[in-house]
PDB file of C-alpha atoms in Angstrom:
ATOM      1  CA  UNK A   1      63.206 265.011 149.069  1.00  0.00           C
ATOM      2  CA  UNK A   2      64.080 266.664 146.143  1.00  0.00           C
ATOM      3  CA  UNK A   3      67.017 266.432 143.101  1.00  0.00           C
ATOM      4  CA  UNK A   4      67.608 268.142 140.425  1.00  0.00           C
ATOM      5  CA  UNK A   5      70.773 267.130 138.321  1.00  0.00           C
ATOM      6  CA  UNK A   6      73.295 268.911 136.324  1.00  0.00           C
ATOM      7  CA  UNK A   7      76.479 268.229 134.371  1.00  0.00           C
ATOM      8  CA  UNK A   8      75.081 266.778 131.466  1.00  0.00           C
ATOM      9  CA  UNK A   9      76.379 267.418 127.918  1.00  0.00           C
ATOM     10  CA  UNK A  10      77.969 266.109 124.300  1.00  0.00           C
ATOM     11  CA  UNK A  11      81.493 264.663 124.787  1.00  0.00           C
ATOM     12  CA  UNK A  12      83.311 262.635 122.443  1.00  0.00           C
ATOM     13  CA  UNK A  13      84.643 258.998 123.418  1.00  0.00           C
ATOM     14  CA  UNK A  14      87.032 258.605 125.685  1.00  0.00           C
ATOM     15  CA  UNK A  15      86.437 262.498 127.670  1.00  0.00           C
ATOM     16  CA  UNK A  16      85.095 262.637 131.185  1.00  0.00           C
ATOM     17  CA  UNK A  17      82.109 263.902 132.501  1.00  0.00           C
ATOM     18  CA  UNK A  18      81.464 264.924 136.021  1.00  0.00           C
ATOM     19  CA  UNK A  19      77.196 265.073 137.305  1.00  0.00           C
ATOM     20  CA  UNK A  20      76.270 266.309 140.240  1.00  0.00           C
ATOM     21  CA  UNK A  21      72.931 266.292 141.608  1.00  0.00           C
ATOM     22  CA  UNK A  22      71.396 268.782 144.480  1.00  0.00           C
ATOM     23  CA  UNK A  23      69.528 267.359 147.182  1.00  0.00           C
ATOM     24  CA  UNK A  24      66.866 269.285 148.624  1.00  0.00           C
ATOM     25  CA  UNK A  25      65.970 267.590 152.586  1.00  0.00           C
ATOM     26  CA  UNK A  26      66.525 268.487 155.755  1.00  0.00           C
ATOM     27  CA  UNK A  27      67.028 264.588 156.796  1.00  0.00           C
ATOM     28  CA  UNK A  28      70.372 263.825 153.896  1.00  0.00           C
ATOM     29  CA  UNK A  29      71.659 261.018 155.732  1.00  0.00           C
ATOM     30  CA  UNK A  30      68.514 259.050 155.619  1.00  0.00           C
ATOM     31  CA  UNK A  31      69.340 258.461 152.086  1.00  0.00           C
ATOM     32  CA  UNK A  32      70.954 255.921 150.182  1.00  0.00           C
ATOM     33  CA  UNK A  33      71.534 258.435 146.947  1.00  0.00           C
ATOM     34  CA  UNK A  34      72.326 256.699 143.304  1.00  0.00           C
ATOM     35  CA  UNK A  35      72.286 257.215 139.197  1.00  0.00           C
ATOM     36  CA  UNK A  36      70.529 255.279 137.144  1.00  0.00           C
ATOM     37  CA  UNK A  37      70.469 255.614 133.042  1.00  0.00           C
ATOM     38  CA  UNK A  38      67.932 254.881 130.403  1.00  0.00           C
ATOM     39  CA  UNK A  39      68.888 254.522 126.844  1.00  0.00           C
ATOM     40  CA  UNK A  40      66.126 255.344 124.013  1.00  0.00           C
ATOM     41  CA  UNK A  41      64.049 252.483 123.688  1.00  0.00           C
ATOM     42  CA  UNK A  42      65.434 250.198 126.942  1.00  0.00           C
ATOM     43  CA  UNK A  43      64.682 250.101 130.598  1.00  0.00           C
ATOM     44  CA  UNK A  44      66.441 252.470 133.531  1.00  0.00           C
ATOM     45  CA  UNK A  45      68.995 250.760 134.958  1.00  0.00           C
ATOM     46  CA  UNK A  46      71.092 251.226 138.287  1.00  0.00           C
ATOM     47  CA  UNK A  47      74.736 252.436 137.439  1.00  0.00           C
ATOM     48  CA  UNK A  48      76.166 253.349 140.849  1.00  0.00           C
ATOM     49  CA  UNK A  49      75.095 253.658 144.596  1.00  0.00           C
ATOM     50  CA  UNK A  50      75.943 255.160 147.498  1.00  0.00           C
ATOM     51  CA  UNK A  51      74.923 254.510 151.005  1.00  0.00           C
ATOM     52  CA  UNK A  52      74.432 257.380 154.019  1.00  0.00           C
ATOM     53  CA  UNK A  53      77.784 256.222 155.726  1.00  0.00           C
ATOM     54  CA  UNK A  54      79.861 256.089 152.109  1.00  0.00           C
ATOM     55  CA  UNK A  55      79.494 252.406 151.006  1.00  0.00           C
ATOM     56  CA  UNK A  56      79.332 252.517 147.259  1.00  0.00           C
ATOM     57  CA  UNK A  57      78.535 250.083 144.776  1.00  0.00           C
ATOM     58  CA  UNK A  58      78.289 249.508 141.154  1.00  0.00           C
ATOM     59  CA  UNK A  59      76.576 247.857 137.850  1.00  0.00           C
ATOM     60  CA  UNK A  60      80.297 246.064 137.336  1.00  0.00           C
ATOM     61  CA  UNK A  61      79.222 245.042 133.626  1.00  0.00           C
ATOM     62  CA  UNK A  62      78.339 248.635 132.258  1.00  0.00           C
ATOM     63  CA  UNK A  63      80.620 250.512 134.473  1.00  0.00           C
ATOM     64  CA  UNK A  64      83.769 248.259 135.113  1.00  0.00           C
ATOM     65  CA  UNK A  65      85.821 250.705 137.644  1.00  0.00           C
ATOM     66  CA  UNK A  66      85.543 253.909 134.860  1.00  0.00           C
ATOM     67  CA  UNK A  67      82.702 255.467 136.855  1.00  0.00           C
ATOM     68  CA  UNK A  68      82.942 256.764 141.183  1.00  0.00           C
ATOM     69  CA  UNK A  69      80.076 258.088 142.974  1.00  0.00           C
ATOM     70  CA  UNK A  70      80.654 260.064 145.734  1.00  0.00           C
ATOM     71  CA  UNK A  71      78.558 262.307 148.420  1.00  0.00           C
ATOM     72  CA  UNK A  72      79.318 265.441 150.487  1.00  0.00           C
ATOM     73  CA  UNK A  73      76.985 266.328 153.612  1.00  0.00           C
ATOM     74  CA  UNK A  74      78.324 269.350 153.598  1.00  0.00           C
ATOM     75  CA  UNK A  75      76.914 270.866 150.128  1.00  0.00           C
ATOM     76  CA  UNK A  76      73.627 267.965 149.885  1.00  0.00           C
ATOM     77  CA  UNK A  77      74.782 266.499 147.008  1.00  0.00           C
ATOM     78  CA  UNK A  78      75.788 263.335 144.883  1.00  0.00           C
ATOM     79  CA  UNK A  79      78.185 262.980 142.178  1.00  0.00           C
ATOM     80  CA  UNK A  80      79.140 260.748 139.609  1.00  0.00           C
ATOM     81  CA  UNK A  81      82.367 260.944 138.048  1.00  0.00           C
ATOM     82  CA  UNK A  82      82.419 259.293 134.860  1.00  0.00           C
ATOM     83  CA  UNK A  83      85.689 258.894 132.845  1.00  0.00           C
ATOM     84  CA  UNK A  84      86.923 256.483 129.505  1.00  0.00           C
ATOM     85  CA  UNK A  85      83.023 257.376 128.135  1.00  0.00           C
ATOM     86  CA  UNK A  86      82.364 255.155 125.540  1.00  0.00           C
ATOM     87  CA  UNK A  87      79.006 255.628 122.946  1.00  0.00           C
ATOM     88  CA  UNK A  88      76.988 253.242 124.731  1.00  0.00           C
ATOM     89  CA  UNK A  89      77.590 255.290 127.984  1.00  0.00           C
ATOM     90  CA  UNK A  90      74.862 257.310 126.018  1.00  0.00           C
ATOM     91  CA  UNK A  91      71.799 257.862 128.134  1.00  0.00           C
ATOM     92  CA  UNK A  92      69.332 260.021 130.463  1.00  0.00           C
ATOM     93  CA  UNK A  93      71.325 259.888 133.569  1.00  0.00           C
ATOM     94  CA  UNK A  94      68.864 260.291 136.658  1.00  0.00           C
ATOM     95  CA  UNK A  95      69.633 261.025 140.396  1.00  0.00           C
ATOM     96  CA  UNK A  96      67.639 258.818 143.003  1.00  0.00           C
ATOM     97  CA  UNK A  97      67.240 258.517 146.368  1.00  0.00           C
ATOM     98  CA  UNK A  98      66.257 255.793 148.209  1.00  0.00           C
ATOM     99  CA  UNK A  99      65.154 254.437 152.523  1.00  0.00           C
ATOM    100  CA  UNK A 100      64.452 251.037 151.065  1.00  0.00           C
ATOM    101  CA  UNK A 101      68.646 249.628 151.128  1.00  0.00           C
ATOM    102  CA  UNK A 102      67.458 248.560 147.727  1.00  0.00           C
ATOM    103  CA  UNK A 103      68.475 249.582 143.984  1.00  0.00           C
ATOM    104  CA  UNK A 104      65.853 248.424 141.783  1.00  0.00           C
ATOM    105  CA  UNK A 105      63.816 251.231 140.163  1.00  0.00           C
ATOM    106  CA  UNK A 106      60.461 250.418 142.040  1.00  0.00           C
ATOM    107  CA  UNK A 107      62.394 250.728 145.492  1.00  0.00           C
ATOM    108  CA  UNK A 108      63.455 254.548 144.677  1.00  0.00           C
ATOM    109  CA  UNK A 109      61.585 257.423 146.909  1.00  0.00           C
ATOM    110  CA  UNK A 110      62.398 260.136 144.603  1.00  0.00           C
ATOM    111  CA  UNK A 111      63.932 260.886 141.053  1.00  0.00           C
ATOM    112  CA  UNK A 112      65.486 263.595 139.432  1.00  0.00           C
ATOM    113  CA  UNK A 113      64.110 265.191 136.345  1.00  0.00           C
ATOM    114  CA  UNK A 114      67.241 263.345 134.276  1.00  0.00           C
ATOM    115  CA  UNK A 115      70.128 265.045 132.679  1.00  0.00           C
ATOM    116  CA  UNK A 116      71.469 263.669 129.133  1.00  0.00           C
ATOM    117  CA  UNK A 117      74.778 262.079 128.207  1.00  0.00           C
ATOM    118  CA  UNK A 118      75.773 261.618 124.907  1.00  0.00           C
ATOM    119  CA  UNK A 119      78.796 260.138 123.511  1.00  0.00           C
ATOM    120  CA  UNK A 120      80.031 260.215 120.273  1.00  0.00           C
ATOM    121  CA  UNK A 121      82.482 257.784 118.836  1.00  0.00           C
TER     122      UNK A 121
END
């Protein structure tokens, strides 16, 4: 499997930003598909999830019901739609994929090459 992101960019706090990320398999449903950030200087961390049937989660703390992931079969992709950004929102965003039912950063099959996110204040 393969994904490359897009959608990245300078926004200032409080805009929306939309990423998308193109999946490149022939088997899309065998993936649980996700984002996960890394600030400078800190540790990638899972933001949002979404399994092969549509169950979605979240990192509650960081996100708190501003961010929605979604996936269409149709077009092999995964989106994140990320709205109310706020400065510490300010990260390489990375698209992951996943067999293992598991979002911890050692559990991920494949990543994306990242995409940044800044947010000024």
């Amino acid at each position: 499997v393969q994904l490359v992101e897009s959608g990245g960019g300078l926004v200032q706090s409080g805009a929306s930003l939309r990423l998308s990320c193109a999946v490149s398999t022939d088997t899309f449903d065998s993936y649980d598909l996700g984002w996960f950030r890394q600030a400078p200087g800190k540790e990638r961390k899972f933001v949002a999830g979404i399994t092969w049937n549509g169950n979605s989660e979240y990192d509650e703390d960081s996100v708190k019901g501003r961010f929605t992931i979604s996936r269409d079969r149709r077009k092999n992709t995964v989106s994140l739609q990320m709205n109310s950004l706020k400065p510490e929102d300010t990260a390489v965003y990375y698209c992951a994929a996943t067999t293992s039912g598991y979002w911890s950063t050692r559990n991920v099959d494949a990543w994306g090459q990242g995409t940044q996110v800044t947010v000024s204040s």
